């Protein structure tokens, strides 16, 4: 697979050096020399990685990072000056994933690019579901709030997964019975109410109220 990299760097000799090295490593490379052009390219085309200098004409790299991050989760690596600690902090706060400090070895830059690409690929291949701080890893058959595992029974886990998968859409009692207990179940629908109470009790209080009761119909996970 060929990855597309956008380099936004106003020092043309540095930009050319990075471009040649990345092309040698089989990357598809596009270069911009000012912030506005870089922002336009980053928001109109698809790139796998954005290499972004902080000190840019027309629009500085921190602002470019902030604007790109509003509409994209593209990995962003900042290129900063050796003594610009505040620039690095501001860039990370604006949504950058990593940074390299000038002067840098090309091997370090390549390693950081590979690192953010691995994280992006892992995330894309993840089997996780998300609702606010709740994350469900379907491969591991485990639900979390933040980094804390929820201690759920199989039925509670299946119920939570169903609600998160259908967040914003009301799940009828019949749908819940079929999905959680199976087509040929003889379980009464009032059992659902019991398990909903159990599930709410195991969620933090600030999350439990997102499971709403739709009287006479069923339940919904809604923000």
PDB file of N, CA and C in Angstrom, residues 49-109:
ATOM      1  N   UNK A  49      -0.792  11.094   6.130  1.00  0.00           N
ATOM      2  CA  UNK A  49       0.012  11.773   7.148  1.00  0.00           C
ATOM      3  C   UNK A  49       0.228  13.213   6.712  1.00  0.00           C
ATOM      4  N   UNK A  50       0.203  14.129   7.683  1.00  0.00           N
ATOM      5  CA  UNK A  50       0.516  15.533   7.443  1.00  0.00           C
ATOM      6  C   UNK A  50       1.766  15.896   8.240  1.00  0.00           C
ATOM      7  N   UNK A  51       2.833  16.316   7.535  1.00  0.00           N
ATOM      8  CA  UNK A  51       4.043  16.836   8.173  1.00  0.00           C
ATOM      9  C   UNK A  51       3.956  18.349   8.130  1.00  0.00           C
ATOM     10  N   UNK A  52       3.928  18.981   9.283  1.00  0.00           N
ATOM     11  CA  UNK A  52       3.545  20.388   9.368  1.00  0.00           C
ATOM     12  C   UNK A  52       4.567  21.200  10.138  1.00  0.00           C
ATOM     13  N   UNK A  53       5.236  22.115   9.440  1.00  0.00           N
ATOM     14  CA  UNK A  53       6.139  23.044  10.112  1.00  0.00           C
ATOM     15  C   UNK A  53       5.322  24.037  10.927  1.00  0.00           C
ATOM     16  N   UNK A  54       5.861  24.466  12.059  1.00  0.00           N
ATOM     17  CA  UNK A  54       5.137  25.410  12.911  1.00  0.00           C
ATOM     18  C   UNK A  54       5.226  26.833  12.358  1.00  0.00           C
ATOM     19  N   UNK A  55       6.434  27.264  11.991  1.00  0.00           N
ATOM     20  CA  UNK A  55       6.640  28.632  11.516  1.00  0.00           C
ATOM     21  C   UNK A  55       6.420  28.695  10.003  1.00  0.00           C
ATOM     22  N   UNK A  56       5.205  29.071   9.616  1.00  0.00           N
ATOM     23  CA  UNK A  56       4.844  29.129   8.201  1.00  0.00           C
ATOM     24  C   UNK A  56       4.336  30.520   7.840  1.00  0.00           C
ATOM     25  N   UNK A  57       4.576  30.949   6.603  1.00  0.00           N
ATOM     26  CA  UNK A  57       3.971  32.207   6.155  1.00  0.00           C
ATOM     27  C   UNK A  57       2.484  32.019   5.858  1.00  0.00           C
ATOM     28  N   UNK A  58       1.762  33.112   5.862  1.00  0.00           N
ATOM     29  CA  UNK A  58       0.333  33.172   5.527  1.00  0.00           C
ATOM     30  C   UNK A  58      -0.547  32.649   6.659  1.00  0.00           C
ATOM     31  N   UNK A  59      -0.217  31.472   7.212  1.00  0.00           N
ATOM     32  CA  UNK A  59      -0.990  30.894   8.308  1.00  0.00           C
ATOM     33  C   UNK A  59      -0.056  29.953   9.065  1.00  0.00           C
ATOM     34  N   UNK A  60       0.127  30.180  10.362  1.00  0.00           N
ATOM     35  CA  UNK A  60       1.112  29.369  11.086  1.00  0.00           C
ATOM     36  C   UNK A  60       0.635  27.927  11.266  1.00  0.00           C
ATOM     37  N   UNK A  61       1.596  27.059  11.531  1.00  0.00           N
ATOM     38  CA  UNK A  61       1.303  25.633  11.593  1.00  0.00           C
ATOM     39  C   UNK A  61       0.347  25.241  12.702  1.00  0.00           C
ATOM     40  N   UNK A  62       0.384  25.973  13.822  1.00  0.00           N
ATOM     41  CA  UNK A  62      -0.525  25.654  14.924  1.00  0.00           C
ATOM     42  C   UNK A  62      -1.974  25.874  14.485  1.00  0.00           C
ATOM     43  N   UNK A  63      -2.209  26.976  13.785  1.00  0.00           N
ATOM     44  CA  UNK A  63      -3.566  27.278  13.319  1.00  0.00           C
ATOM     45  C   UNK A  63      -3.991  26.304  12.224  1.00  0.00           C
ATOM     46  N   UNK A  64      -3.075  25.946  11.344  1.00  0.00           N
ATOM     47  CA  UNK A  64      -3.389  24.936  10.325  1.00  0.00           C
ATOM     48  C   UNK A  64      -3.787  23.624  11.004  1.00  0.00           C
ATOM     49  N   UNK A  65      -3.012  23.224  11.997  1.00  0.00           N
ATOM     50  CA  UNK A  65      -3.310  21.989  12.740  1.00  0.00           C
ATOM     51  C   UNK A  65      -4.700  22.058  13.350  1.00  0.00           C
ATOM     52  N   UNK A  66      -5.001  23.168  13.998  1.00  0.00           N
ATOM     53  CA  UNK A  66      -6.296  23.319  14.673  1.00  0.00           C
ATOM     54  C   UNK A  66      -7.447  23.213  13.672  1.00  0.00           C
ATOM     55  N   UNK A  67      -7.306  23.867  12.523  1.00  0.00           N
ATOM     56  CA  UNK A  67      -8.383  23.868  11.532  1.00  0.00           C
ATOM     57  C   UNK A  67      -8.541  22.512  10.863  1.00  0.00           C
ATOM     58  N   UNK A  68      -7.424  21.856  10.573  1.00  0.00           N
ATOM     59  CA  UNK A  68      -7.497  20.520   9.969  1.00  0.00           C
ATOM     60  C   UNK A  68      -8.167  19.546  10.927  1.00  0.00           C
ATOM     61  N   UNK A  69      -7.791  19.645  12.202  1.00  0.00           N
ATOM     62  CA  UNK A  69      -8.295  18.696  13.191  1.00  0.00           C
ATOM     63  C   UNK A  69      -9.802  18.822  13.408  1.00  0.00           C
ATOM     64  N   UNK A  70     -10.371  19.987  13.116  1.00  0.00           N
ATOM     65  CA  UNK A  70     -11.815  20.157  13.278  1.00  0.00           C
ATOM     66  C   UNK A  70     -12.613  19.206  12.390  1.00  0.00           C
ATOM     67  N   UNK A  71     -12.046  18.858  11.230  1.00  0.00           N
ATOM     68  CA  UNK A  71     -12.810  18.021  10.314  1.00  0.00           C
ATOM     69  C   UNK A  71     -12.121  16.748   9.885  1.00  0.00           C
ATOM     70  N   UNK A  72     -10.966  16.432  10.510  1.00  0.00           N
ATOM     71  CA  UNK A  72     -10.213  15.263  10.054  1.00  0.00           C
ATOM     72  C   UNK A  72      -9.417  14.667  11.209  1.00  0.00           C
ATOM     73  N   UNK A  73      -9.238  13.332  11.164  1.00  0.00           N
ATOM     74  CA  UNK A  73      -8.392  12.670  12.163  1.00  0.00           C
ATOM     75  C   UNK A  73      -7.071  12.214  11.546  1.00  0.00           C
ATOM     76  N   UNK A  74      -6.654  12.861  10.436  1.00  0.00           N
ATOM     77  CA  UNK A  74      -5.379  12.552   9.812  1.00  0.00           C
ATOM     78  C   UNK A  74      -4.243  12.683  10.827  1.00  0.00           C
ATOM     79  N   UNK A  75      -3.303  11.742  10.876  1.00  0.00           N
ATOM     80  CA  UNK A  75      -2.147  11.902  11.759  1.00  0.00           C
ATOM     81  C   UNK A  75      -1.333  13.143  11.372  1.00  0.00           C
ATOM     82  N   UNK A  76      -1.011  13.965  12.365  1.00  0.00           N
ATOM     83  CA  UNK A  76      -0.265  15.204  12.134  1.00  0.00           C
ATOM     84  C   UNK A  76       1.025  15.163  12.940  1.00  0.00           C
ATOM     85  N   UNK A  77       2.141  15.316  12.254  1.00  0.00           N
ATOM     86  CA  UNK A  77       3.452  15.403  12.911  1.00  0.00           C
ATOM     87  C   UNK A  77       3.978  16.820  12.713  1.00  0.00           C
ATOM     88  N   UNK A  78       4.249  17.509  13.808  1.00  0.00           N
ATOM     89  CA  UNK A  78       4.778  18.863  13.744  1.00  0.00           C
ATOM     90  C   UNK A  78       6.291  18.839  13.545  1.00  0.00           C
ATOM     91  N   UNK A  79       6.773  19.824  12.806  1.00  0.00           N
ATOM     92  CA  UNK A  79       8.210  20.039  12.654  1.00  0.00           C
ATOM     93  C   UNK A  79       8.516  21.356  13.359  1.00  0.00           C
ATOM     94  N   UNK A  80       9.292  21.295  14.460  1.00  0.00           N
ATOM     95  CA  UNK A  80       9.486  22.480  15.290  1.00  0.00           C
ATOM     96  C   UNK A  80      10.962  22.827  15.441  1.00  0.00           C
ATOM     97  N   UNK A  81      11.205  24.058  15.890  1.00  0.00           N
ATOM     98  CA  UNK A  81      12.559  24.497  16.192  1.00  0.00           C
ATOM     99  C   UNK A  81      13.013  23.890  17.520  1.00  0.00           C
ATOM    100  N   UNK A  82      14.317  23.786  17.711  1.00  0.00           N
ATOM    101  CA  UNK A  82      14.877  23.121  18.889  1.00  0.00           C
ATOM    102  C   UNK A  82      14.390  23.734  20.196  1.00  0.00           C
ATOM    103  N   UNK A  83      14.298  25.076  20.270  1.00  0.00           N
ATOM    104  CA  UNK A  83      13.994  25.733  21.540  1.00  0.00           C
ATOM    105  C   UNK A  83      12.529  26.148  21.671  1.00  0.00           C
ATOM    106  N   UNK A  84      11.673  25.697  20.738  1.00  0.00           N
ATOM    107  CA  UNK A  84      10.282  26.162  20.735  1.00  0.00           C
ATOM    108  C   UNK A  84       9.392  25.208  21.538  1.00  0.00           C
ATOM    109  N   UNK A  85       9.652  25.131  22.857  1.00  0.00           N
ATOM    110  CA  UNK A  85       8.877  24.226  23.703  1.00  0.00           C
ATOM    111  C   UNK A  85       7.398  24.585  23.675  1.00  0.00           C
ATOM    112  N   UNK A  86       7.098  25.871  23.762  1.00  0.00           N
ATOM    113  CA  UNK A  86       5.694  26.294  23.782  1.00  0.00           C
ATOM    114  C   UNK A  86       4.995  25.975  22.470  1.00  0.00           C
ATOM    115  N   UNK A  87       5.743  26.024  21.363  1.00  0.00           N
ATOM    116  CA  UNK A  87       5.150  25.654  20.078  1.00  0.00           C
ATOM    117  C   UNK A  87       4.754  24.180  20.082  1.00  0.00           C
ATOM    118  N   UNK A  88       5.610  23.343  20.665  1.00  0.00           N
ATOM    119  CA  UNK A  88       5.296  21.915  20.711  1.00  0.00           C
ATOM    120  C   UNK A  88       4.074  21.661  21.585  1.00  0.00           C
ATOM    121  N   UNK A  89       4.034  22.335  22.725  1.00  0.00           N
ATOM    122  CA  UNK A  89       2.886  22.183  23.625  1.00  0.00           C
ATOM    123  C   UNK A  89       1.613  22.667  22.937  1.00  0.00           C
ATOM    124  N   UNK A  90       1.679  23.844  22.305  1.00  0.00           N
ATOM    125  CA  UNK A  90       0.499  24.392  21.622  1.00  0.00           C
ATOM    126  C   UNK A  90       0.052  23.492  20.489  1.00  0.00           C
ATOM    127  N   UNK A  91       1.009  22.909  19.772  1.00  0.00           N
ATOM    128  CA  UNK A  91       0.666  22.019  18.672  1.00  0.00           C
ATOM    129  C   UNK A  91      -0.017  20.754  19.139  1.00  0.00           C
ATOM    130  N   UNK A  92       0.489  20.151  20.211  1.00  0.00           N
ATOM    131  CA  UNK A  92      -0.141  18.953  20.758  1.00  0.00           C
ATOM    132  C   UNK A  92      -1.532  19.269  21.286  1.00  0.00           C
ATOM    133  N   UNK A  93      -1.668  20.443  21.919  1.00  0.00           N
ATOM    134  CA  UNK A  93      -2.986  20.860  22.402  1.00  0.00           C
ATOM    135  C   UNK A  93      -3.951  21.102  21.242  1.00  0.00           C
ATOM    136  N   UNK A  94      -3.407  21.509  20.085  1.00  0.00           N
ATOM    137  CA  UNK A  94      -4.253  21.769  18.913  1.00  0.00           C
ATOM    138  C   UNK A  94      -4.638  20.499  18.175  1.00  0.00           C
ATOM    139  N   UNK A  95      -4.051  19.361  18.596  1.00  0.00           N
ATOM    140  CA  UNK A  95      -4.456  18.099  17.990  1.00  0.00           C
ATOM    141  C   UNK A  95      -3.377  17.340  17.259  1.00  0.00           C
ATOM    142  N   UNK A  96      -2.126  17.817  17.309  1.00  0.00           N
ATOM    143  CA  UNK A  96      -1.040  17.089  16.653  1.00  0.00           C
ATOM    144  C   UNK A  96      -0.792  15.765  17.372  1.00  0.00           C
ATOM    145  N   UNK A  97      -0.347  14.770  16.611  1.00  0.00           N
ATOM    146  CA  UNK A  97      -0.095  13.444  17.179  1.00  0.00           C
ATOM    147  C   UNK A  97       1.337  13.277  17.675  1.00  0.00           C
ATOM    148  N   UNK A  98       2.270  14.020  17.069  1.00  0.00           N
ATOM    149  CA  UNK A  98       3.677  13.848  17.417  1.00  0.00           C
ATOM    150  C   UNK A  98       4.441  15.052  16.883  1.00  0.00           C
ATOM    151  N   UNK A  99       5.739  15.108  17.180  1.00  0.00           N
ATOM    152  CA  UNK A  99       6.555  16.186  16.634  1.00  0.00           C
ATOM    153  C   UNK A  99       7.998  15.719  16.491  1.00  0.00           C
ATOM    154  N   UNK A 100       8.722  16.361  15.581  1.00  0.00           N
ATOM    155  CA  UNK A 100      10.169  16.190  15.479  1.00  0.00           C
ATOM    156  C   UNK A 100      10.798  17.575  15.588  1.00  0.00           C
ATOM    157  N   UNK A 101      12.006  17.605  16.124  1.00  0.00           N
ATOM    158  CA  UNK A 101      12.683  18.869  16.383  1.00  0.00           C
ATOM    159  C   UNK A 101      13.828  19.047  15.392  1.00  0.00           C
ATOM    160  N   UNK A 102      13.886  20.213  14.766  1.00  0.00           N
ATOM    161  CA  UNK A 102      14.993  20.531  13.853  1.00  0.00           C
ATOM    162  C   UNK A 102      16.264  20.783  14.658  1.00  0.00           C
ATOM    163  N   UNK A 103      17.408  20.340  14.154  1.00  0.00           N
ATOM    164  CA  UNK A 103      17.597  19.439  13.009  1.00  0.00           C
ATOM    165  C   UNK A 103      17.326  18.006  13.430  1.00  0.00           C
ATOM    166  N   UNK A 104      16.762  17.236  12.536  1.00  0.00           N
ATOM    167  CA  UNK A 104      16.411  15.855  12.860  1.00  0.00           C
ATOM    168  C   UNK A 104      17.032  14.912  11.836  1.00  0.00           C
ATOM    169  N   UNK A 105      17.241  13.681  12.260  1.00  0.00           N
ATOM    170  CA  UNK A 105      17.701  12.642  11.345  1.00  0.00           C
ATOM    171  C   UNK A 105      16.491  12.101  10.598  1.00  0.00           C
ATOM    172  N   UNK A 106      16.661  11.816   9.332  1.00  0.00           N
ATOM    173  CA  UNK A 106      15.541  11.325   8.529  1.00  0.00           C
ATOM    174  C   UNK A 106      15.039   9.996   9.077  1.00  0.00           C
ATOM    175  N   UNK A 107      15.934   9.207   9.705  1.00  0.00           N
ATOM    176  CA  UNK A 107      15.518   7.935  10.288  1.00  0.00           C
ATOM    177  C   UNK A 107      14.504   8.156  11.415  1.00  0.00           C
ATOM    178  N   UNK A 108      14.707   9.229  12.186  1.00  0.00           N
ATOM    179  CA  UNK A 108      13.757   9.530  13.257  1.00  0.00           C
ATOM    180  C   UNK A 108      12.406   9.914  12.680  1.00  0.00           C
ATOM    181  N   UNK A 109      12.413  10.752  11.649  1.00  0.00           N
ATOM    182  CA  UNK A 109      11.156  11.160  11.030  1.00  0.00           C
ATOM    183  C   UNK A 109      10.420   9.947  10.455  1.00  0.00           C
TER     184      UNK A 109
END
